[in-house]
mmCIF file of C-alpha atoms in Angstrom:
data_model
loop_
_atom_site.group_PDB
_atom_site.id
_atom_site.type_symbol
_atom_site.label_atom_id
_atom_site.label_comp_id
_atom_site.label_asym_id
_atom_site.label_seq_id
_atom_site.Cartn_x
_atom_site.Cartn_y
_atom_site.Cartn_z
ATOM 1 C CA UNK Y 230 0.000 0.000 0.000
ATOM 2 C CA UNK Y 231 1.069 3.574 -0.662
ATOM 3 C CA UNK Y 232 -0.114 6.671 1.182
ATOM 4 C CA UNK Y 233 -0.864 10.287 0.300
ATOM 5 C CA UNK Y 234 -1.483 13.450 2.306
ATOM 6 C CA UNK Y 235 -5.095 14.555 2.461
ATOM 7 C CA UNK Y 236 -5.140 18.146 1.294
ATOM 8 C CA UNK Y 237 -2.493 20.354 2.844
ATOM 9 C CA UNK Y 238 -2.968 18.635 6.174
ATOM 10 C CA UNK Y 239 -0.512 16.311 7.863
ATOM 11 C CA UNK Y 240 -3.009 13.429 7.675
ATOM 12 C CA UNK Y 241 -1.895 10.566 5.468
ATOM 13 C CA UNK Y 242 -4.397 8.051 4.090
ATOM 14 C CA UNK Y 243 -4.106 4.890 2.036
ATOM 15 C CA UNK Y 244 -4.331 5.362 -1.743
ATOM 16 C CA UNK Y 245 -7.141 2.825 -1.727
ATOM 17 C CA UNK Y 246 -9.884 3.443 0.822
ATOM 18 C CA UNK Y 247 -12.524 0.882 1.682
ATOM 19 C CA UNK Y 248 -16.146 2.088 1.485
ATOM 20 C CA UNK Y 249 -19.367 0.334 2.446
ATOM 21 C CA UNK Y 250 -22.111 2.153 0.581
ATOM 22 C CA UNK Y 251 -24.827 -0.304 -0.600
ATOM 23 C CA UNK Y 252 -22.964 -3.412 0.597
ATOM 24 C CA UNK Y 253 -22.746 -3.527 4.402
ATOM 25 C CA UNK Y 254 -26.071 -3.907 6.145
ATOM 26 C CA UNK Y 255 -27.958 -4.476 2.910
ATOM 27 C CA UNK Y 256 -26.404 -6.447 0.038
ATOM 28 C CA UNK Y 257 -24.076 -8.666 2.056
ATOM 29 C CA UNK Y 258 -24.360 -10.453 5.382
ATOM 30 C CA UNK Y 259 -22.349 -9.275 8.380
ATOM 31 C CA UNK Y 260 -19.980 -12.258 8.195
ATOM 32 C CA UNK Y 261 -19.082 -11.477 4.579
ATOM 33 C CA UNK Y 262 -18.765 -7.771 5.362
ATOM 34 C CA UNK Y 263 -16.329 -8.573 8.166
ATOM 35 C CA UNK Y 264 -14.325 -10.782 5.795
ATOM 36 C CA UNK Y 265 -14.117 -7.913 3.293
ATOM 37 C CA UNK Y 266 -12.893 -5.520 5.976
ATOM 38 C CA UNK Y 267 -10.324 -8.100 7.061
ATOM 39 C CA UNK Y 268 -9.168 -8.429 3.432
ATOM 40 C CA UNK Y 269 -8.822 -4.644 3.276
ATOM 41 C CA UNK Y 270 -6.719 -4.569 6.443
ATOM 42 C CA UNK Y 271 -4.585 -7.455 5.195
ATOM 43 C CA UNK Y 272 -3.987 -5.527 1.956
ATOM 44 C CA UNK Y 273 -2.679 -2.541 3.903
ATOM 45 C CA UNK Y 274 -5.787 -0.364 3.645
ATOM 46 C CA UNK Y 275 -6.054 1.885 6.688
ATOM 47 C CA UNK Y 276 -8.744 4.297 5.461
ATOM 48 C CA UNK Y 277 -12.416 3.368 5.835
ATOM 49 C CA UNK Y 278 -15.309 5.463 4.543
ATOM 50 C CA UNK Y 279 -18.972 5.196 5.487
ATOM 51 C CA UNK Y 280 -22.002 7.424 6.194
ATOM 52 C CA UNK Y 281 -24.829 7.538 8.695
ATOM 53 C CA UNK Y 282 -27.436 7.046 5.958
ATOM 54 C CA UNK Y 283 -25.926 3.898 4.424
ATOM 55 C CA UNK Y 284 -28.330 0.994 4.950
ATOM 56 C CA UNK Y 285 -30.338 3.197 7.299
ATOM 57 C CA UNK Y 286 -27.417 3.576 9.772
ATOM 58 C CA UNK Y 287 -26.649 -0.174 9.743
ATOM 59 C CA UNK Y 288 -23.493 0.230 7.641
ATOM 60 C CA UNK Y 289 -21.776 2.263 10.353
ATOM 61 C CA UNK Y 290 -22.599 -0.419 12.920
ATOM 62 C CA UNK Y 291 -21.269 -3.206 10.700
ATOM 63 C CA UNK Y 292 -18.032 -1.296 10.107
ATOM 64 C CA UNK Y 293 -17.652 -0.533 13.785
ATOM 65 C CA UNK Y 294 -18.061 -4.202 14.641
ATOM 66 C CA UNK Y 295 -15.647 -5.275 11.895
ATOM 67 C CA UNK Y 296 -12.925 -2.897 13.128
ATOM 68 C CA UNK Y 297 -13.361 -3.787 16.789
ATOM 69 C CA UNK Y 298 -10.029 -4.683 18.340
ATOM 70 C CA UNK Y 299 -7.938 -2.878 15.719
ATOM 71 C CA UNK Y 300 -5.476 -0.223 16.888
ATOM 72 C CA UNK Y 301 -7.515 2.968 16.529
ATOM 73 C CA UNK Y 302 -4.493 5.203 15.948
ATOM 74 C CA UNK Y 303 -3.560 3.065 12.937
ATOM 75 C CA UNK Y 304 -6.863 3.709 11.169
ATOM 76 C CA UNK Y 305 -8.504 6.655 9.424
ATOM 77 C CA UNK Y 306 -12.294 6.421 9.793
ATOM 78 C CA UNK Y 307 -14.505 8.740 7.763
ATOM 79 C CA UNK Y 308 -18.260 9.252 7.944
ATOM 80 C CA UNK Y 309 -20.831 11.751 6.684
ATOM 81 C CA UNK Y 310 -23.965 13.654 7.623
ATOM 82 C CA UNK Y 311 -26.855 15.173 5.632
ATOM 83 C CA UNK Y 312 -29.353 12.573 4.396
ATOM 84 C CA UNK Y 313 -32.380 11.558 6.517
ATOM 85 C CA UNK Y 314 -31.656 9.144 9.346
ATOM 86 C CA UNK Y 315 -35.068 9.318 10.989
ATOM 87 C CA UNK Y 316 -38.679 10.432 10.465
ATOM 88 C CA UNK Y 317 -38.388 13.868 12.069
ATOM 89 C CA UNK Y 318 -38.117 17.203 10.319
ATOM 90 C CA UNK Y 319 -34.707 17.764 11.896
ATOM 91 C CA UNK Y 320 -33.377 14.263 11.165
ATOM 92 C CA UNK Y 321 -31.768 15.543 7.970
ATOM 93 C CA UNK Y 322 -29.756 18.383 6.476
ATOM 94 C CA UNK Y 323 -26.869 20.386 7.881
ATOM 95 C CA UNK Y 324 -28.548 22.317 10.679
ATOM 96 C CA UNK Y 325 -26.667 22.678 13.935
ATOM 97 C CA UNK Y 326 -29.185 20.384 15.615
ATOM 98 C CA UNK Y 327 -28.797 17.583 13.086
ATOM 99 C CA UNK Y 328 -24.995 17.768 12.897
ATOM 100 C CA UNK Y 329 -24.455 17.733 16.664
ATOM 101 C CA UNK Y 330 -26.932 14.888 17.173
ATOM 102 C CA UNK Y 331 -25.703 12.906 14.182
ATOM 103 C CA UNK Y 332 -22.040 12.887 15.157
ATOM 104 C CA UNK Y 333 -22.938 11.282 18.493
ATOM 105 C CA UNK Y 334 -24.982 8.592 16.741
ATOM 106 C CA UNK Y 335 -22.192 7.886 14.284
ATOM 107 C CA UNK Y 336 -19.567 7.588 17.021
ATOM 108 C CA UNK Y 337 -21.780 5.208 18.977
ATOM 109 C CA UNK Y 338 -22.357 2.963 15.970
ATOM 110 C CA UNK Y 339 -18.700 3.070 14.894
ATOM 111 C CA UNK Y 340 -17.526 2.225 18.432
ATOM 112 C CA UNK Y 341 -15.055 5.084 18.488
ATOM 113 C CA UNK Y 342 -14.525 8.333 20.391
ATOM 114 C CA UNK Y 343 -13.766 10.303 17.235
ATOM 115 C CA UNK Y 344 -13.716 10.129 13.447
ATOM 116 C CA UNK Y 345 -10.740 11.297 11.478
ATOM 117 C CA UNK Y 346 -12.898 13.041 8.863
ATOM 118 C CA UNK Y 347 -16.500 14.250 9.176
ATOM 119 C CA UNK Y 348 -18.059 15.159 5.834
ATOM 120 C CA UNK Y 349 -21.079 17.129 4.679
ATOM 121 C CA UNK Y 350 -22.726 14.571 2.422
ATOM 122 C CA UNK Y 351 -24.373 17.199 0.209
ATOM 123 C CA UNK Y 352 -24.783 20.975 0.262
ATOM 124 C CA UNK Y 353 -27.786 22.114 2.277
ATOM 125 C CA UNK Y 354 -29.562 24.966 0.519
ATOM 126 C CA UNK Y 355 -32.062 25.341 3.375
ATOM 127 C CA UNK Y 356 -29.502 26.048 6.109
ATOM 128 C CA UNK Y 357 -27.162 29.068 6.283
ATOM 129 C CA UNK Y 358 -23.631 27.936 5.480
ATOM 130 C CA UNK Y 359 -22.380 29.912 8.498
ATOM 131 C CA UNK Y 360 -24.541 27.755 10.806
ATOM 132 C CA UNK Y 361 -23.262 24.554 9.213
ATOM 133 C CA UNK Y 362 -19.597 25.512 9.397
ATOM 134 C CA UNK Y 363 -19.851 26.703 13.003
ATOM 135 C CA UNK Y 364 -21.443 23.376 13.971
ATOM 136 C CA UNK Y 365 -18.629 21.489 12.231
ATOM 137 C CA UNK Y 366 -16.097 23.700 14.006
ATOM 138 C CA UNK Y 367 -17.666 22.809 17.350
ATOM 139 C CA UNK Y 368 -17.524 19.090 16.485
ATOM 140 C CA UNK Y 369 -13.804 19.481 15.836
ATOM 141 C CA UNK Y 370 -13.207 21.494 19.008
ATOM 142 C CA UNK Y 371 -15.080 18.875 21.033
ATOM 143 C CA UNK Y 372 -12.606 16.298 19.732
ATOM 144 C CA UNK Y 373 -15.291 14.270 17.978
ATOM 145 C CA UNK Y 374 -13.732 14.822 14.532
ATOM 146 C CA UNK Y 375 -10.175 15.732 13.592
ATOM 147 C CA UNK Y 376 -10.861 17.186 10.142
ATOM 148 C CA UNK Y 377 -13.876 18.133 8.040
ATOM 149 C CA UNK Y 378 -14.726 17.623 4.391
ATOM 150 C CA UNK Y 379 -17.542 17.827 1.865
ATOM 151 C CA UNK Y 380 -19.079 15.438 -0.644
ATOM 152 C CA UNK Y 381 -20.520 16.397 -4.038
ATOM 153 C CA UNK Y 382 -20.249 20.147 -3.513
ATOM 154 C CA UNK Y 383 -19.775 22.540 -6.407
ATOM 155 C CA UNK Y 384 -16.658 24.666 -6.731
ATOM 156 C CA UNK Y 385 -18.327 27.882 -5.570
ATOM 157 C CA UNK Y 386 -19.796 26.114 -2.535
ATOM 158 C CA UNK Y 387 -16.408 24.691 -1.602
ATOM 159 C CA UNK Y 388 -14.815 28.118 -1.915
ATOM 160 C CA UNK Y 389 -17.401 29.698 0.386
ATOM 161 C CA UNK Y 390 -16.984 26.921 2.963
ATOM 162 C CA UNK Y 391 -13.203 27.200 2.817
ATOM 163 C CA UNK Y 392 -13.415 30.907 3.564
ATOM 164 C CA UNK Y 393 -15.517 30.291 6.662
ATOM 165 C CA UNK Y 394 -13.319 27.375 7.742
ATOM 166 C CA UNK Y 395 -10.292 29.678 7.626
ATOM 167 C CA UNK Y 396 -12.058 32.266 9.771
ATOM 168 C CA UNK Y 397 -13.086 29.568 12.258
ATOM 169 C CA UNK Y 398 -9.617 27.964 12.278
ATOM 170 C CA UNK Y 399 -10.875 24.483 11.422
ATOM 171 C CA UNK Y 400 -9.278 22.120 8.887
ATOM 172 C CA UNK Y 401 -11.460 21.709 5.784
ATOM 173 C CA UNK Y 402 -9.266 19.356 3.768
ATOM 174 C CA UNK Y 403 -11.274 17.205 1.377
ATOM 175 C CA UNK Y 404 -13.924 16.766 -1.264
ATOM 176 C CA UNK Y 405 -15.560 13.419 -1.986
ATOM 177 C CA UNK Y 406 -17.010 13.376 -5.520
ATOM 178 C CA UNK Y 407 -17.881 10.699 -8.016
ATOM 179 C CA UNK Y 408 -14.970 10.353 -10.435
ATOM 180 C CA UNK Y 409 -14.009 7.740 -12.986
ATOM 181 C CA UNK Y 410 -13.122 7.234 -16.642
ATOM 182 C CA UNK Y 411 -16.723 7.913 -17.675
ATOM 183 C CA UNK Y 412 -17.639 10.658 -15.165
ATOM 184 C CA UNK Y 413 -15.159 13.548 -15.098
ATOM 185 C CA UNK Y 414 -17.343 16.509 -14.150
ATOM 186 C CA UNK Y 415 -14.984 17.655 -11.373
ATOM 187 C CA UNK Y 416 -12.028 18.264 -13.657
ATOM 188 C CA UNK Y 417 -13.046 21.685 -15.002
ATOM 189 C CA UNK Y 418 -13.925 23.519 -11.775
ATOM 190 C CA UNK Y 419 -13.843 21.448 -8.575
ATOM 191 C CA UNK Y 420 -10.295 20.116 -8.953
ATOM 192 C CA UNK Y 421 -8.663 23.487 -9.777
ATOM 193 C CA UNK Y 422 -10.543 25.136 -6.908
ATOM 194 C CA UNK Y 423 -9.488 22.430 -4.470
ATOM 195 C CA UNK Y 424 -5.869 22.576 -5.616
ATOM 196 C CA UNK Y 425 -5.882 26.318 -4.963
ATOM 197 C CA UNK Y 426 -7.518 25.971 -1.529
ATOM 198 C CA UNK Y 427 -5.553 22.959 -0.324
ATOM 199 C CA UNK Y 428 -8.196 20.231 -0.502
ATOM 200 C CA UNK Y 429 -7.788 16.744 -1.957
ATOM 201 C CA UNK Y 430 -10.319 14.476 -3.627
ATOM 202 C CA UNK Y 431 -11.378 11.157 -2.100
ATOM 203 C CA UNK Y 432 -13.201 9.731 -5.082
ATOM 204 C CA UNK Y 433 -16.058 7.277 -5.078
ATOM 205 C CA UNK Y 434 -17.207 4.939 -7.850
ATOM 206 C CA UNK Y 435 -13.777 4.585 -9.542
ATOM 207 C CA UNK Y 436 -15.077 1.541 -11.466
ATOM 208 C CA UNK Y 437 -18.449 3.169 -12.211
ATOM 209 C CA UNK Y 438 -20.442 0.773 -10.062
ATOM 210 C CA UNK Y 439 -18.964 -2.177 -11.934
ATOM 211 C CA UNK Y 440 -19.381 -0.889 -15.490
ATOM 212 C CA UNK Y 441 -15.612 -0.517 -15.764
ATOM 213 C CA UNK Y 442 -14.989 -4.149 -14.837
ATOM 214 C CA UNK Y 443 -16.132 -5.299 -18.275
ATOM 215 C CA UNK Y 444 -18.751 -7.685 -16.904
ATOM 216 C CA UNK Y 445 -21.605 -5.849 -18.628
ATOM 217 C CA UNK Y 446 -21.731 -6.651 -22.345
ATOM 218 C CA UNK Y 447 -23.423 -4.653 -25.120
ATOM 219 C CA UNK Y 448 -26.642 -6.213 -26.341
ATOM 220 C CA UNK Y 449 -26.790 -8.702 -23.466
ATOM 221 C CA UNK Y 450 -28.716 -8.668 -20.189
ATOM 222 C CA UNK Y 451 -26.898 -7.826 -16.976
ATOM 223 C CA UNK Y 452 -25.396 -10.896 -15.269
ATOM 224 C CA UNK Y 453 -27.565 -12.434 -12.576
ATOM 225 C CA UNK Y 454 -26.687 -11.122 -9.133
ATOM 226 C CA UNK Y 455 -24.823 -8.069 -10.487
ATOM 227 C CA UNK Y 456 -25.401 -4.581 -9.129
ATOM 228 C CA UNK Y 457 -27.430 -3.650 -12.194
ATOM 229 C CA UNK Y 458 -30.051 -6.212 -11.146
ATOM 230 C CA UNK Y 459 -30.169 -4.994 -7.539
ATOM 231 C CA UNK Y 460 -32.982 -2.640 -6.602
ATOM 232 C CA UNK Y 461 -30.589 -0.389 -4.657
ATOM 233 C CA UNK Y 462 -27.778 -0.177 -7.182
ATOM 234 C CA UNK Y 463 -29.580 -0.802 -10.453
ATOM 235 C CA UNK Y 464 -31.151 2.608 -10.901
ATOM 236 C CA UNK Y 465 -27.839 4.327 -10.250
ATOM 237 C CA UNK Y 466 -25.911 2.685 -13.087
ATOM 238 C CA UNK Y 467 -28.689 2.476 -15.656
ATOM 239 C CA UNK Y 468 -27.534 5.589 -17.509
ATOM 240 C CA UNK Y 469 -24.189 3.897 -18.211
ATOM 241 C CA UNK Y 470 -25.595 0.598 -19.479
ATOM 242 C CA UNK Y 471 -26.039 1.678 -23.086
ATOM 243 C CA UNK Y 472 -24.591 -0.275 -25.987
ATOM 244 C CA UNK Y 473 -22.450 2.707 -26.993
ATOM 245 C CA UNK Y 474 -20.860 3.004 -23.554
ATOM 246 C CA UNK Y 475 -20.382 -0.747 -23.107
ATOM 247 C CA UNK Y 476 -18.890 -1.175 -26.569
ATOM 248 C CA UNK Y 477 -16.309 1.496 -25.867
ATOM 249 C CA UNK Y 478 -15.550 0.045 -22.435
ATOM 250 C CA UNK Y 479 -14.878 -3.319 -24.112
ATOM 251 C CA UNK Y 480 -12.270 -1.632 -26.304
ATOM 252 C CA UNK Y 481 -10.286 -0.795 -23.164
ATOM 253 C CA UNK Y 482 -9.676 -4.455 -22.318
ATOM 254 C CA UNK Y 483 -6.671 -4.892 -24.666
ATOM 255 C CA UNK Y 484 -5.130 -1.711 -23.234
ATOM 256 C CA UNK Y 485 -5.470 -3.087 -19.709
ATOM 257 C CA UNK Y 486 -3.951 -6.412 -20.756
ATOM 258 C CA UNK Y 487 -0.988 -4.644 -22.365
ATOM 259 C CA UNK Y 488 -0.377 -3.002 -18.998
ATOM 260 C CA UNK Y 489 -0.670 -6.280 -17.110
ATOM 261 C CA UNK Y 490 -3.876 -5.141 -15.436
ATOM 262 C CA UNK Y 491 -7.508 -6.132 -15.325
ATOM 263 C CA UNK Y 492 -9.946 -3.536 -16.610
ATOM 264 C CA UNK Y 493 -11.022 -2.730 -13.037
ATOM 265 C CA UNK Y 494 -7.409 -2.241 -11.959
ATOM 266 C CA UNK Y 495 -6.816 0.053 -14.929
ATOM 267 C CA UNK Y 496 -9.879 2.100 -13.984
ATOM 268 C CA UNK Y 497 -8.799 2.507 -10.357
ATOM 269 C CA UNK Y 498 -5.208 3.281 -11.368
ATOM 270 C CA UNK Y 499 -6.495 5.920 -13.802
ATOM 271 C CA UNK Y 500 -8.209 7.877 -11.019
ATOM 272 C CA UNK Y 501 -4.993 7.852 -8.997
ATOM 273 C CA UNK Y 502 -3.068 9.513 -11.829
ATOM 274 C CA UNK Y 503 -4.855 12.768 -10.966
ATOM 275 C CA UNK Y 504 -2.491 14.588 -8.615
ATOM 276 C CA UNK Y 505 -5.424 16.061 -6.661
ATOM 277 C CA UNK Y 506 -6.818 12.608 -5.829
ATOM 278 C CA UNK Y 507 -5.632 11.360 -2.429
ATOM 279 C CA UNK Y 508 -7.568 8.075 -2.508
ATOM 280 C CA UNK Y 509 -9.991 6.008 -4.530
ATOM 281 C CA UNK Y 510 -12.778 4.350 -2.557
ATOM 282 C CA UNK Y 511 -13.495 0.734 -3.433
ATOM 283 C CA UNK Y 512 -16.372 -1.394 -2.205
ATOM 284 C CA UNK Y 513 -16.680 -5.155 -2.200
ATOM 285 C CA UNK Y 514 -19.212 -7.905 -1.780
ATOM 286 C CA UNK Y 515 -16.452 -10.557 -1.724
ATOM 287 C CA UNK Y 516 -12.979 -10.422 -0.107
ATOM 288 C CA UNK Y 517 -11.234 -11.350 -3.350
ATOM 289 C CA UNK Y 518 -12.519 -8.148 -4.971
ATOM 290 C CA UNK Y 519 -10.511 -6.148 -2.448
ATOM 291 C CA UNK Y 520 -7.344 -8.112 -3.198
ATOM 292 C CA UNK Y 521 -7.791 -7.493 -6.924
ATOM 293 C CA UNK Y 522 -8.460 -3.763 -6.733
ATOM 294 C CA UNK Y 523 -5.513 -2.941 -4.480
ATOM 295 C CA UNK Y 524 -3.207 -4.059 -7.289
ATOM 296 C CA UNK Y 525 -3.844 -0.617 -8.792
ATOM 297 C CA UNK Y 526 -1.693 0.914 -6.053
ATOM 298 C CA UNK Y 527 1.511 2.478 -7.331
ATOM 299 C CA UNK Y 528 0.681 1.874 -11.002
ATOM 300 C CA UNK Y 529 1.907 4.624 -13.326
ATOM 301 C CA UNK Y 530 0.107 4.991 -16.654
ATOM 302 C CA UNK Y 531 2.176 6.638 -19.371
ATOM 303 C CA UNK Y 532 0.973 9.559 -21.464
ATOM 304 C CA UNK Y 533 0.551 7.410 -24.564
ATOM 305 C CA UNK Y 534 -1.784 5.019 -22.807
ATOM 306 C CA UNK Y 535 -3.805 7.848 -21.278
ATOM 307 C CA UNK Y 536 -4.215 9.372 -24.737
ATOM 308 C CA UNK Y 537 -5.431 6.073 -26.221
ATOM 309 C CA UNK Y 538 -7.949 5.708 -23.388
ATOM 310 C CA UNK Y 539 -9.291 9.196 -24.056
ATOM 311 C CA UNK Y 540 -9.571 8.556 -27.798
ATOM 312 C CA UNK Y 541 -11.739 5.508 -27.135
ATOM 313 C CA UNK Y 542 -13.983 6.974 -24.449
ATOM 314 C CA UNK Y 543 -14.230 10.642 -25.389
ATOM 315 C CA UNK Y 544 -17.701 10.478 -27.061
ATOM 316 C CA UNK Y 545 -19.281 8.931 -23.939
ATOM 317 C CA UNK Y 546 -17.428 10.804 -21.189
ATOM 318 C CA UNK Y 547 -19.509 13.223 -19.099
ATOM 319 C CA UNK Y 548 -17.553 16.411 -18.373
ATOM 320 C CA UNK Y 549 -20.226 19.045 -17.706
ATOM 321 C CA UNK Y 550 -19.355 20.704 -14.350
ATOM 322 C CA UNK Y 551 -23.024 21.614 -13.905
ATOM 323 C CA UNK Y 552 -23.621 17.919 -13.244
ATOM 324 C CA UNK Y 553 -21.358 17.837 -10.192
ATOM 325 C CA UNK Y 554 -24.459 16.768 -8.275
ATOM 326 C CA UNK Y 555 -26.378 14.746 -10.841
ATOM 327 C CA UNK Y 556 -30.011 13.597 -10.572
ATOM 328 C CA UNK Y 557 -28.675 10.029 -10.702
ATOM 329 C CA UNK Y 558 -26.429 10.534 -7.684
ATOM 330 C CA UNK Y 559 -27.431 8.811 -4.486
ATOM 331 C CA UNK Y 560 -25.951 9.068 -0.996
#
């Protein structure tokens, strides 16, 4: 495993982070989830990402149980707040009330006294940003989080938050967007803004929910048991399951083989070529998937290969920065 600084902070995280959106508490049983976490630890992964809303708060509990007994100082545990976690009007958003109540729930479920990174899971247009940032600052000063970050925020929103964070003397160090070979909407505005302000990207969906593994074939139904057939994950990846996209993805297979990589490894390695990316988050429903994906660590893709990839995919790549938070995006 290799490690990178997160933003301009002194915090170092593993290039591959393990995330449990969709899987833990829903798609896979606790025993399998624990085996996947063990595989991640065995592979040298020290960074674990979750959120209070995943599987209706169950994912945090599963992760907390799976990490029980590990040396806390040797781990970086991230979670998020924003989406509804209860039926009440204040069980959602980025109000002071919800943030301060949610961090306590997350810590209880994760079996820890603090998280290394506490992230705003989306921008809250119904709450003053000043209220949100002051609440995050208080969470940090209470020792319940060491750093703060955002997820799927636009460049102008990140800039405004960074200004307040500076005034409040709290470390805003990261952005967690969707980013992969097919979805590059952060490149035009979010990445340059974050580079200027000292934030790094922790990217999710580096293999496009499985589309960049090559298992989905043009003109053929999705394989039984795949994410595309799951009621939770299926709707999310539908926009990518067109014959045009899948045909072009198939054309990447020879390029991956030339590099001694699987298509999934090539996809993960590609995200890590971006100097503003600190880590790529991988998920898994089987331990062997973790072992495969970590082989992308330390891989350097030359300029010629990157150009050939772009030539193949360019017609189907989404680059519009206005889609930073897309209608298809889910927590």
